Short mmCIF file of C-alpha atoms in Angstrom, two decimals:
data_model
loop_
_atom_site.label_atom_id
_atom_site.label_comp_id
_atom_site.label_asym_id
_atom_site.label_seq_id
_atom_site.Cartn_x
_atom_site.Cartn_y
_atom_site.Cartn_z
CA MET G 1 9.01 22.21 -56.32
CA THR G 2 6.61 24.51 -58.30
CA PHE G 3 2.65 23.72 -57.31
CA THR G 4 1.13 22.73 -61.18
CA LEU G 5 -2.89 22.95 -61.03
CA ALA G 6 -4.20 20.35 -61.97
CA GLY G 7 -7.43 19.12 -60.79
CA PRO G 8 -8.69 15.60 -60.14
CA VAL G 9 -11.73 13.64 -60.82
CA LEU G 10 -13.88 14.09 -58.41
CA GLU G 11 -16.83 12.25 -57.88
CA GLY G 12 -20.33 12.11 -55.70
CA ALA G 13 -23.76 11.41 -55.88
CA LEU G 14 -24.99 13.90 -58.18
CA VAL G 15 -22.10 14.53 -59.90
CA ARG G 16 -19.14 13.57 -61.46
CA LEU G 17 -16.10 16.50 -62.43
CA GLU G 18 -14.32 15.14 -65.19
CA PRO G 19 -11.02 17.37 -66.24
CA LEU G 20 -12.76 18.85 -69.48
CA GLU G 21 -11.56 17.19 -72.50
CA HIS G 22 -12.80 17.09 -76.22
CA ARG G 23 -14.99 13.92 -75.78
CA HIS G 24 -17.36 16.01 -74.13
CA ALA G 25 -18.00 18.49 -76.81
CA ALA G 26 -21.44 16.85 -78.18
CA GLY G 27 -23.02 16.12 -75.12
CA LEU G 28 -22.16 20.17 -73.59
CA ALA G 29 -23.89 20.98 -77.21
CA ALA G 30 -26.68 19.73 -76.64
CA ALA G 31 -26.49 20.81 -73.03
CA ALA G 32 -26.00 24.23 -73.99
CA GLU G 33 -29.10 24.65 -76.47
CA GLU G 34 -31.72 23.04 -74.58
CA ASN G 35 -32.74 26.59 -73.14
CA ARG G 36 -30.98 29.24 -73.14
CA GLY G 37 -32.88 32.02 -71.42
CA GLY G 38 -30.83 32.11 -68.02
CA TYR G 39 -27.40 32.79 -69.99
CA ALA G 40 -27.59 36.61 -70.07
CA PHE G 41 -24.39 37.17 -67.84
CA THR G 42 -22.57 34.07 -68.43
CA TRP G 43 -20.41 32.92 -71.15
CA VAL G 44 -22.12 29.66 -72.24
CA PRO G 45 -20.90 28.95 -75.89
CA ARG G 46 -24.13 27.60 -79.09
CA ALA G 47 -23.50 24.57 -79.92
CA ASP G 48 -21.34 24.48 -82.64
CA GLU G 49 -18.75 27.20 -80.88
CA VAL G 50 -18.28 24.48 -78.09
CA ALA G 51 -15.05 23.45 -79.75
CA GLU G 52 -13.62 26.27 -79.72
CA TYR G 53 -14.60 27.01 -76.22
CA ILE G 54 -12.64 23.54 -75.37
CA ASP G 55 -10.25 24.91 -76.71
CA THR G 56 -9.53 27.79 -75.11
CA GLN G 57 -9.97 26.89 -72.00
CA LEU G 58 -7.54 23.88 -72.54
CA ALA G 59 -4.56 26.81 -73.80
CA ARG G 60 -5.29 28.93 -70.42
CA ALA G 61 -4.89 24.88 -68.53
CA ALA G 62 -1.65 24.99 -70.34
CA ASN G 63 -0.38 28.25 -68.82
CA GLY G 64 -0.96 27.02 -65.87
CA LEU G 65 -4.06 29.57 -65.31
CA LEU G 66 -6.90 26.78 -65.54
CA ALA G 67 -8.37 23.64 -64.27
CA PRO G 68 -11.33 22.91 -67.06
CA TYR G 69 -14.14 20.46 -65.86
CA ALA G 70 -17.42 18.81 -67.72
CA GLN G 71 -19.83 18.34 -65.03
CA ILE G 72 -21.17 14.77 -65.86
CA SER G 73 -24.81 14.05 -64.16
CA LEU G 74 -24.58 10.63 -63.14
CA ASP G 75 -28.23 9.96 -63.27
CA THR G 76 -28.02 10.34 -67.64
CA GLY G 77 -23.98 10.07 -67.90
CA ARG G 78 -23.93 13.13 -69.97
CA ALA G 79 -22.22 15.88 -69.76
CA VAL G 80 -24.68 18.78 -68.67
CA GLY G 81 -22.12 22.01 -68.27
CA THR G 82 -18.60 23.05 -67.04
CA THR G 83 -16.92 24.82 -64.00
CA SER G 84 -13.37 25.30 -63.08
CA PHE G 85 -10.67 25.62 -60.61
CA TRP G 86 -9.36 29.56 -61.67
CA GLU G 87 -6.20 32.03 -61.32
CA PRO G 88 -4.12 29.87 -58.60
CA ARG G 89 -1.69 32.25 -56.48
CA SER G 90 0.82 31.26 -54.29
CA TRP G 91 2.08 34.24 -51.97
CA LEU G 92 3.84 32.86 -49.24
CA GLY G 93 5.46 29.82 -51.65
CA HIS G 94 5.68 28.31 -54.52
CA ASP G 95 5.46 24.80 -53.90
CA ARG G 96 2.36 26.11 -52.30
CA LEU G 97 -1.69 27.37 -53.04
CA ASP G 98 -2.60 30.38 -50.96
CA ALA G 99 -5.49 31.11 -52.99
CA ILE G 100 -7.93 30.00 -55.72
CA GLU G 101 -11.33 30.95 -57.97
CA VAL G 102 -14.02 28.75 -59.16
CA GLY G 103 -15.32 29.55 -62.07
CA PHE G 104 -16.42 28.92 -65.58
CA THR G 105 -20.31 27.76 -64.25
CA TRP G 106 -22.91 26.42 -66.12
CA LEU G 107 -24.89 23.94 -65.92
CA ALA G 108 -28.14 22.89 -69.04
CA ALA G 109 -31.67 23.57 -67.77
CA SER G 110 -32.73 20.17 -67.22
CA ALA G 111 -29.25 20.48 -64.39
CA GLN G 112 -30.81 23.71 -62.59
CA GLY G 113 -32.77 23.20 -59.47
CA THR G 114 -30.97 19.52 -59.24
CA GLY G 115 -28.69 19.83 -56.58
CA LEU G 116 -25.31 18.92 -59.00
CA ASN G 117 -24.42 22.44 -58.62
CA THR G 118 -24.96 22.57 -55.13
CA GLU G 119 -22.62 19.44 -54.91
CA ALA G 120 -20.15 20.36 -57.52
CA LYS G 121 -19.10 23.08 -55.19
CA PHE G 122 -19.14 21.38 -52.40
CA LEU G 123 -16.51 18.71 -54.30
CA LEU G 124 -14.69 22.20 -55.78
CA PHE G 125 -14.07 23.46 -52.16
CA ARG G 126 -13.18 20.14 -49.88
CA HIS G 127 -10.74 19.68 -52.29
CA ALA G 128 -8.89 23.33 -52.40
CA PHE G 129 -8.89 23.08 -48.56
CA GLU G 130 -8.72 20.20 -47.77
CA GLU G 131 -6.28 18.63 -49.98
CA TRP G 132 -4.44 21.80 -51.65
CA ARG G 133 -4.80 23.52 -48.17
CA VAL G 134 -5.74 27.16 -49.58
CA SER G 135 -6.57 30.13 -47.47
CA ARG G 136 -9.12 31.55 -49.73
CA LEU G 137 -11.43 30.85 -52.30
CA GLU G 138 -12.89 33.25 -54.48
CA LEU G 139 -16.12 33.15 -56.57
CA LYS G 140 -17.00 36.47 -59.00
CA THR G 141 -19.76 36.73 -60.97
CA ASP G 142 -21.50 40.13 -62.60
CA ALA G 143 -22.93 42.97 -60.41
CA ARG G 144 -26.33 42.42 -61.79
CA ASN G 145 -26.71 39.13 -61.72
CA THR G 146 -28.68 38.41 -59.00
CA ARG G 147 -29.68 34.71 -59.25
CA SER G 148 -26.10 33.52 -59.38
CA ARG G 149 -25.29 36.07 -56.27
CA ALA G 150 -27.66 34.60 -54.35
CA ALA G 151 -26.81 31.14 -55.46
CA ILE G 152 -23.27 31.79 -54.23
CA GLU G 153 -24.60 33.35 -50.92
CA LYS G 154 -26.40 29.95 -49.99
CA THR G 155 -22.79 28.01 -50.54
CA GLY G 156 -22.11 30.23 -47.24
CA ALA G 157 -19.63 32.36 -48.78
CA ARG G 158 -19.31 36.29 -48.02
CA PHE G 159 -19.45 39.22 -49.69
CA GLU G 160 -16.88 40.91 -49.83
CA GLY G 161 -18.49 43.93 -52.83
CA VAL G 162 -18.37 44.86 -56.33
CA LEU G 163 -15.47 46.02 -58.35
CA ARG G 164 -15.99 48.20 -61.16
CA ASN G 165 -15.93 47.86 -64.39
CA PHE G 166 -13.17 44.90 -63.50
CA SER G 167 -13.40 42.24 -66.13
CA ARG G 168 -15.68 41.70 -69.31
CA SER G 169 -19.41 41.80 -69.99
CA TRP G 170 -20.77 38.88 -71.37
CA VAL G 171 -24.48 40.29 -72.04
CA PRO G 172 -25.81 40.58 -75.73
CA GLY G 173 -24.78 43.63 -77.09
CA GLU G 174 -22.14 44.21 -74.60
CA ARG G 175 -19.55 42.33 -75.74
CA ASP G 176 -16.94 45.24 -76.04
CA ARG G 177 -18.39 46.90 -72.71
CA LEU G 178 -16.42 46.23 -69.25
CA ARG G 179 -18.99 44.87 -66.27
CA ASP G 180 -19.22 45.54 -62.29
CA THR G 181 -18.13 42.09 -60.46
CA ALA G 182 -19.80 41.34 -56.99
CA VAL G 183 -16.67 39.22 -55.29
CA PHE G 184 -17.65 36.34 -52.37
CA SER G 185 -15.09 34.72 -51.01
CA ILE G 186 -14.39 31.74 -48.00
CA THR G 187 -11.58 31.64 -46.09
CA ALA G 188 -9.54 28.58 -44.55
CA GLU G 189 -11.40 29.28 -40.98
CA GLU G 190 -14.77 29.42 -42.86
CA TRP G 191 -14.51 26.68 -44.40
CA PRO G 192 -16.16 23.94 -41.80
CA ASN G 193 -19.41 26.09 -41.45
CA CYS G 194 -19.28 25.93 -44.89
CA ARG G 195 -19.24 22.51 -45.23
CA GLU G 196 -21.65 22.18 -42.86
CA ARG G 197 -23.87 24.15 -44.01
CA LEU G 198 -23.32 22.33 -47.69
CA THR G 199 -23.52 18.97 -46.30
CA ALA G 200 -27.09 19.67 -44.44
CA ARG G 201 -28.42 21.27 -48.21
CA LEU G 202 -27.47 18.09 -49.77
CA ALA G 203 -29.13 15.62 -47.38
CA ALA G 204 -31.73 18.01 -48.06
CA GLY G 205 -32.77 16.74 -50.64
CA PRO G 206 -34.96 19.37 -52.40
CA ALA G 207 -35.94 20.73 -50.34
CA GLY G 208 -32.23 22.15 -49.69
CA ARG G 209 -31.98 23.39 -53.14
#
C-alpha cells in the first residue's frame, strides 16, 4: 500500500476547509481583490487569474504533491482564501506519511484577524498529527515577511532557520529571483503543547487572535 495525499473536508466553528474546485473560483476572485496591500510576499492570483491558479493547484494534486483547500467562512458561506497540505514525505515506508508541509495560504482582507486562520491551522495540524500520524509538520515563508513569521510563531511552531536562495520570490519585480525562506516546524512530540496553545487561543476569541 502507498500513501495517497488527499485532504478530507475539515470543519470548525469559523471555517470549513473544502477540497479546492473550480466552483470556488468566483468567491476566491472576489476575496483576492478586496485589498491586496498585504500580499507583497505571497502568491495570490488576481481575479482574472483564479481559474489558472486553480488549474495549477489541481495539477499538483494530480501528481500527489498537494492537497489544496478553499477556506469557507461559515459566517458568510463564501470562499475567503486557500490553504494546502504540501510536499508529503515518506522515509520509513511507502504506506505511511512521515512529514508534511502546510502552505499556499492566503485570506481575504476581511477574513484576516477574525480567528479563521488560527482555526484553519488547528484543523490542518490536528489532522496531520492525529489522523496521518506525521512525525513532522513544516511551515515556510519569505524570510522578509515579518507578519507571516509572527503568525506562524503564534501557532507554537519552532523557528529552525533561513534557507538562502531557496525558492521563487513572489515580490513584485522579483519574479526572476530567488528568495531566502524562513523555516518553522512542529514535531509529533511538540504537538500536544501546540494543540493546547491553539485551543486556548480559539477559546479566548478576539483577545487570542
